[in-house]
Amino acid sequence: MDLDALTGCLASSACLVTQTTSGFIIGMLLFLVAVGLTLIFGVLKVVNFSHGAFYMFGAYFAMTAYQLTGSFALAIFCGAAGTAILGLAFERVFMSRVYGGDVLMQLLVCYAFVLIFDDVVKLIWGPEFKSMGMPAAFQVPPLFIAGGVVPPYYLLLIGVALAVAAVLGVGLARTRIGKVIRAAAHNPGMVSALGINTGLIYGGVFALGGMLAGLAGALAAPVRSLTPGMGFSVLIESFIVTVIGGMGSILGALIGALLIGMIRSFGSLGFPLFTDGLMYLFMVIVLVARPTGLFGKEVA
Amino acid sequence: MTKSGQPGISRRSTLALMGAGAVTVATPWVARAQAKTIKIGMPTILSGRVAQLGTSSRNGVMIEVDKVNAAGGLAGRQIEMVIRDSKGQPQEAARVARELVNTDGCELLLDGEASSGSFAVHEVARDLGVLCIHTCSEASSLTADPKQHIPNAFRSVRQGIHDSIVGGSYAAAISKAKGLKKWATCAPDYAYGRDTTGEFTLYLKRFAPDVEIISDSWPKLFQPDYTEVVTKILQAKPQALYTCLWGGDLTSYIDQANIYAMFAQMEVFAVNMADYTALTVVKNLPKGIHSGNRYIKTFPATPENAAWGDAYKAKYNEYPTNWSWQNATAVMLLSEAARKANSTDGKKIAEVLAGLTIKCPFGADGTVTMRGDDHTLIGYAIGWGTTIPQEPYVPEVKAGDWKTILELEAEWKKSKGYT
């Protein structure tokens, strides 16, 4: 425990800016993965343990597109679009067969595909780790804001994640398709009786969830090494975020992700040997105080 | 007194037969010792995040095994390698090692495991008595600690303590020249990271006593995001950083530290940087990172080493790793020991191996020696230098002095109560 370092940082604007930005960066990537997870659970009532694989595919798709075209924008698009198509196919062919079934069966299908997807990546891209490299446009010196260090690439990353949060929030609350999705989550039988194709809704939500994880993978690719199985560690932290925020809540995922980001960022200064422990401790406290998570709703 | 004269087998003969049977069941390689080919078993990591370790180990072994077979085999017997995946799990490594001997009939073992698995395979070798050469584990205690010593186990690998002595001495010289007094460390939070960092700082402070460690970070092994570690180090404002992160963790760390311009703000000493696995993967490698040599075909700067590196690349379409040369060295040692012993019997080979010096492209003076008293490799090329982003990656390597290394290693062993 190093409380002096923590209090020293809180008293310094430079440190405060650097660590807060660092917390935002960690949190925003987690949010993009966790929001897909929570969306799929909220609508389909499926805990998608294979969600980390979409993050992995997003990173690999982006790296390949970047190597082929040299365009970072196209790389991000390919990462997101590729995983959306993969998510749709996965849902239609496999997951749709286990809806409403035994939870254990859903878990087994998801876990089987964690292993299968890892091996597919190994077959296509090889078992060794890869690096995409930072696009030339972002190979620039960091910005100094109030003495704190802020890399421009991370500003882009935070901006994209916040835009996704806003579009999802507004889209689900205000648009017709958003209302249909929420209705399908609440009472799929009634939605189907009204002549709406719920299979299409489910497939679309799964594709959207996969796309968001793929987008996170594509955005992370320039700064993280790419390996088969890279989605697993992200998945664990995303589950923590989802549980803290409340399963099925988009706002919960955003707040949960930011809280985890800040805990990691400031915890590494004050509690360097207990940073991971702090995350779990916080999760336990939230669950004891609010078993459904910060923004979760009681199950009727 | 006369014999009973009963027909059939006498009690003494029965006991002898039972004894022989028991030995054959317990040590099946004895029964197969005269088979035409000799099977050598090798547990290694062929899947998971460090699968590259296993594949480059396998490649290093096979390139030399092919040469031995082409030259007539191991004391006249063709080598058949039986290589199995341990998935990097110690219990699986031990199970595979036991199975290779008891079921597959392997007469010798090459242990291509990382440190955690090597200690497990070591116990299998102790139990079965089969000759075993550890080809990847750098943990010093594997051979330095007398409690670990068994006559049938050897290590053809660089040792953490050797790297730390050379690295500490190299870093101290730069510290003094550039006035680097405030240091930070960043290492993966497991035995290798803790031990190596401890040993490096021990020798850094010994050679440069005014150095102070002002910040230490211990990210998890395979942690995806190092942002909080990078910013923590930036806050501490050290003049120099030591890290023993490796493989994908090191490349992630470099990519993430790069966008904070961390490498412009401090001297970085990354012991595992100068390995082709990392050097060729990082797209924006900063200039001037100090690193220990892992495998570089330009160090030692001999035609033999360069030819070996090129032959490996021609065969496998990638450059060798640190693990490749260590595994290749194990086969070179085995081959020479079997030739001298004129036998493939594990005990006879072990007797010759202890203290054996062979010509080797990876030797500091063109030879390496399997030290007799603790069964570990010495005399291999070891040094530190600074990296550049293109070949030869480390243009100048400052070689470590083996006389100093051995003196300090002896002192260290004494301080640990090993001698």
XYZ file of C-alpha atoms in Angstrom, chain A:
300
model
C 0.000 0.000 0.000
C 1.411 3.411 -0.990
C -1.119 6.012 0.169
C 1.479 8.791 -0.089
C 1.734 8.215 -3.840
C -2.051 8.266 -4.143
C -2.581 11.445 -2.113
C 0.385 13.064 -3.856
C -1.237 12.303 -7.197
C -4.632 13.644 -6.124
C -2.938 16.902 -5.158
C -1.150 17.283 -8.499
C -3.089 18.436 -11.564
C -0.607 16.777 -13.931
C -0.951 13.407 -12.229
C -4.706 13.802 -11.911
C -5.095 14.471 -15.646
C -2.799 11.578 -16.648
C -4.406 9.039 -14.329
C -7.979 10.150 -15.081
C -7.342 9.861 -18.815
C -5.725 6.495 -18.198
C -8.860 5.408 -16.310
C -11.037 6.586 -19.200
C -8.964 4.632 -21.736
C -9.094 1.395 -19.771
C -12.786 1.916 -19.053
C -13.881 2.807 -22.573
C -12.413 -0.278 -24.222
C -14.009 -2.382 -21.504
C -17.293 -0.594 -22.088
C -17.346 -1.489 -25.781
C -16.905 -5.172 -24.976
C -19.204 -5.167 -21.946
C -22.041 -3.272 -23.632
C -22.353 -6.000 -26.291
C -22.380 -8.603 -23.570
C -25.043 -6.811 -21.574
C -27.147 -6.101 -24.674
C -27.176 -9.764 -25.667
C -28.079 -10.784 -22.124
C -30.746 -8.102 -21.819
C -32.563 -9.131 -24.995
C -31.696 -12.792 -25.522
C -31.205 -13.792 -21.858
C -28.030 -15.602 -22.887
C -24.719 -15.205 -21.049
C -22.429 -15.206 -24.063
C -19.161 -16.678 -22.825
C -17.796 -16.658 -26.376
C -18.056 -12.849 -26.524
C -14.289 -12.415 -26.030
C -13.724 -14.275 -29.319
C -15.450 -11.440 -31.211
C -13.032 -8.975 -29.632
C -10.202 -11.220 -30.857
C -11.623 -11.532 -34.371
C -12.150 -7.760 -34.533
C -8.457 -7.221 -33.817
C -7.300 -9.814 -36.364
C -9.705 -8.569 -39.072
C -8.488 -5.007 -38.509
C -4.819 -6.016 -38.639
C -5.306 -7.938 -41.882
C -7.273 -5.094 -43.497
C -4.632 -2.593 -42.379
C -1.816 -4.721 -43.810
C -3.663 -5.103 -47.105
C -4.887 -1.549 -47.577
C -2.836 0.652 -45.264
C -6.055 2.443 -44.324
C -6.773 2.627 -40.613
C -10.391 3.717 -41.136
C -10.998 0.717 -43.375
C -9.304 -1.504 -40.806
C -11.715 -0.333 -38.086
C -14.670 -0.817 -40.452
C -13.557 -4.349 -41.382
C -13.036 -5.248 -37.712
C -16.546 -4.119 -36.805
C -18.380 -5.329 -39.942
C -16.581 -8.679 -40.025
C -17.529 -9.505 -36.451
C -21.118 -8.336 -37.045
C -21.466 -10.869 -39.883
C -19.748 -13.523 -37.786
C -22.078 -12.747 -34.856
C -25.159 -13.038 -37.062
C -24.026 -16.360 -38.513
C -23.096 -17.703 -35.073
C -26.470 -16.739 -33.641
C -28.560 -18.078 -36.525
C -26.708 -21.374 -36.930
C -25.858 -22.271 -33.338
C -27.130 -20.033 -30.548
C -30.714 -19.865 -31.821
C -30.962 -23.607 -31.183
C -30.346 -23.290 -27.458
C -32.625 -20.341 -26.566
C -34.891 -21.183 -23.676
C -32.942 -24.374 -23.138
C -30.842 -25.505 -20.240
C -28.366 -22.806 -19.119
C -25.691 -25.478 -18.944
C -26.234 -26.275 -22.620
C -25.861 -22.582 -23.520
C -22.639 -22.427 -21.531
C -21.299 -25.563 -23.188
C -22.040 -24.261 -26.692
C -20.378 -20.930 -25.911
C -17.347 -22.553 -24.291
C -16.950 -24.987 -27.173
C -16.830 -22.034 -29.545
C -14.256 -20.221 -27.404
C -11.929 -23.158 -28.126
C -13.004 -23.550 -31.759
C -12.589 -19.823 -32.529
C -9.144 -19.797 -30.885
C -8.081 -22.712 -33.070
C -9.533 -21.068 -36.179
C -7.391 -17.996 -35.476
C -4.383 -20.252 -34.959
C -5.003 -21.967 -38.296
C -5.466 -18.732 -40.242
C -2.981 -16.366 -38.590
C -0.653 -18.792 -36.766
C -0.046 -19.413 -33.056
C 2.565 -16.674 -32.576
C 1.681 -13.199 -31.346
C 1.283 -10.364 -33.860
C 1.404 -6.602 -33.714
C -0.533 -4.245 -35.967
C 1.511 -1.147 -35.206
C 0.308 2.391 -34.680
C -0.983 4.107 -37.863
C 1.332 6.882 -39.049
C -1.308 9.562 -38.381
C -1.143 8.802 -34.675
C 2.615 8.460 -34.379
C 2.778 11.918 -32.889
C 4.005 13.207 -29.528
C 1.444 13.107 -26.722
C -0.543 16.183 -25.726
C 0.171 17.901 -22.434
C -2.999 19.064 -20.696
C -2.491 20.825 -17.357
C 0.864 19.070 -17.186
C -0.733 15.634 -17.692
C 0.176 13.355 -20.607
C -2.620 12.408 -23.039
C -1.878 10.417 -26.224
C -3.978 11.645 -29.201
C -4.878 8.079 -30.204
C -6.535 7.537 -26.860
C -8.623 10.675 -27.353
C -9.958 9.108 -30.559
C -10.656 5.888 -28.715
C -12.531 7.655 -25.909
C -14.479 9.711 -28.463
C -15.573 6.642 -30.436
C -16.663 4.814 -27.275
C -18.652 7.806 -26.011
C -20.301 8.189 -29.437
C -21.263 4.496 -29.370
C -22.727 4.944 -25.879
C -24.763 7.967 -27.036
C -26.031 6.293 -30.235
C -26.999 3.130 -28.359
C -28.678 5.065 -25.558
C -30.683 7.293 -27.877
C -31.324 4.523 -30.397
C -32.814 2.149 -27.856
C -34.819 4.826 -26.050
C -36.110 6.970 -28.901
C -36.239 5.045 -32.170
C -38.861 2.567 -33.351
C -36.352 -0.244 -33.762
C -35.088 0.478 -30.250
C -38.595 0.166 -28.886
C -39.124 -3.111 -30.747
C -35.853 -4.484 -29.291
C -36.903 -3.487 -25.791
C -40.333 -4.994 -26.340
C -38.761 -8.227 -27.631
C -36.612 -8.350 -24.509
C -39.668 -7.880 -22.301
C -42.229 -10.081 -24.055
C -41.038 -11.833 -27.223
C -44.297 -13.767 -27.598
C -46.368 -10.598 -27.830
C -43.899 -8.994 -30.256
C -44.082 -12.066 -32.447
C -47.885 -12.013 -32.306
C -47.789 -8.472 -33.656
C -46.128 -9.802 -36.794
C -42.560 -8.816 -36.011
C -39.881 -11.368 -36.846
C -38.235 -11.937 -33.453
C -35.607 -14.213 -35.012
C -34.436 -11.240 -37.039
C -34.376 -9.072 -33.915
C -32.346 -11.666 -32.019
C -29.932 -12.113 -34.900
C -29.588 -8.344 -35.223
C -28.893 -7.857 -31.518
C -26.291 -10.623 -31.531
C -24.672 -9.080 -34.602
C -24.667 -5.667 -32.883
C -23.099 -7.168 -29.742
C -20.457 -8.926 -31.823
C -19.821 -5.744 -33.788
C -19.204 -3.717 -30.632
C -16.728 -6.301 -29.323
C -15.080 -6.364 -32.759
C -14.880 -2.570 -32.764
C -13.154 -2.707 -29.372
C -10.711 -5.298 -30.724
C -10.007 -3.212 -33.829
C -9.402 -0.058 -31.763
C -7.160 -1.978 -29.359
C -5.157 -3.672 -32.134
C -2.573 -0.862 -32.573
C -1.611 -0.989 -28.892
C -2.042 -4.626 -27.894
C -0.369 -7.814 -29.081
C -2.661 -10.137 -30.982
C -2.702 -13.767 -29.902
C -5.156 -16.638 -30.124
C -7.109 -16.550 -26.856
C -6.612 -12.805 -26.355
C -10.349 -12.338 -25.732
C -10.389 -14.318 -22.530
C -8.820 -11.816 -20.133
C -10.945 -9.009 -21.582
C -14.032 -11.156 -21.127
C -13.405 -11.624 -17.402
C -13.111 -7.883 -16.786
C -16.165 -7.289 -18.978
C -18.178 -9.648 -16.818
C -17.085 -7.707 -13.738
C -18.233 -4.507 -15.453
C -21.562 -6.069 -16.425
C -22.190 -7.441 -12.954
C -21.336 -4.108 -11.303
C -23.434 -2.103 -13.739
C -26.326 -4.552 -13.743
C -26.904 -7.268 -16.327
C -28.805 -5.821 -19.277
C -28.183 -2.134 -18.534
C -26.266 -0.026 -21.051
C -25.857 2.895 -18.659
C -24.714 0.377 -16.049
C -22.058 -0.943 -18.442
C -20.793 2.596 -19.063
C -20.625 3.555 -15.402
C -19.265 0.146 -14.387
C -16.527 0.314 -17.025
C -15.497 3.816 -15.987
C -15.399 2.815 -12.320
C -13.209 -0.210 -13.105
C -10.960 2.013 -15.254
C -10.520 4.515 -12.427
C -9.933 1.754 -9.862
C -7.178 0.297 -12.038
C -5.657 3.672 -12.790
C -5.581 5.154 -9.284
C -5.353 1.749 -7.561
C -2.039 1.064 -9.294
C -0.614 4.095 -7.444
C -2.114 3.559 -3.999
C -2.434 -0.245 -3.930
C 0.084 -1.541 -6.496
C -0.068 -5.137 -5.274
C -3.851 -5.180 -4.834
C -5.180 -3.490 -7.977
C -6.977 -6.622 -9.223
C -8.166 -7.353 -5.721
C -9.698 -3.869 -5.536
C -11.829 -4.611 -8.617
C -13.223 -7.778 -7.106
C -13.658 -6.135 -3.702
C -15.649 -3.353 -5.317
C -17.787 -5.914 -7.138
C -18.497 -7.718 -3.857
C -19.482 -4.448 -2.141
C -21.837 -3.532 -5.000
C -23.417 -6.988 -5.024
C -23.955 -6.946 -1.258
C -25.520 -3.477 -1.382
C -27.424 -4.002 -4.664
C -27.574 -7.650 -5.756
C -28.843 -6.656 -9.224
C -25.925 -4.281 -9.831
C -25.921 -0.469 -9.864
C -28.478 -0.100 -12.655
C -29.934 -3.598 -12.867
C -33.649 -4.197 -12.530
C -35.266 -6.664 -10.155
C -36.449 -9.779 -11.939
C -40.217 -10.033 -11.558
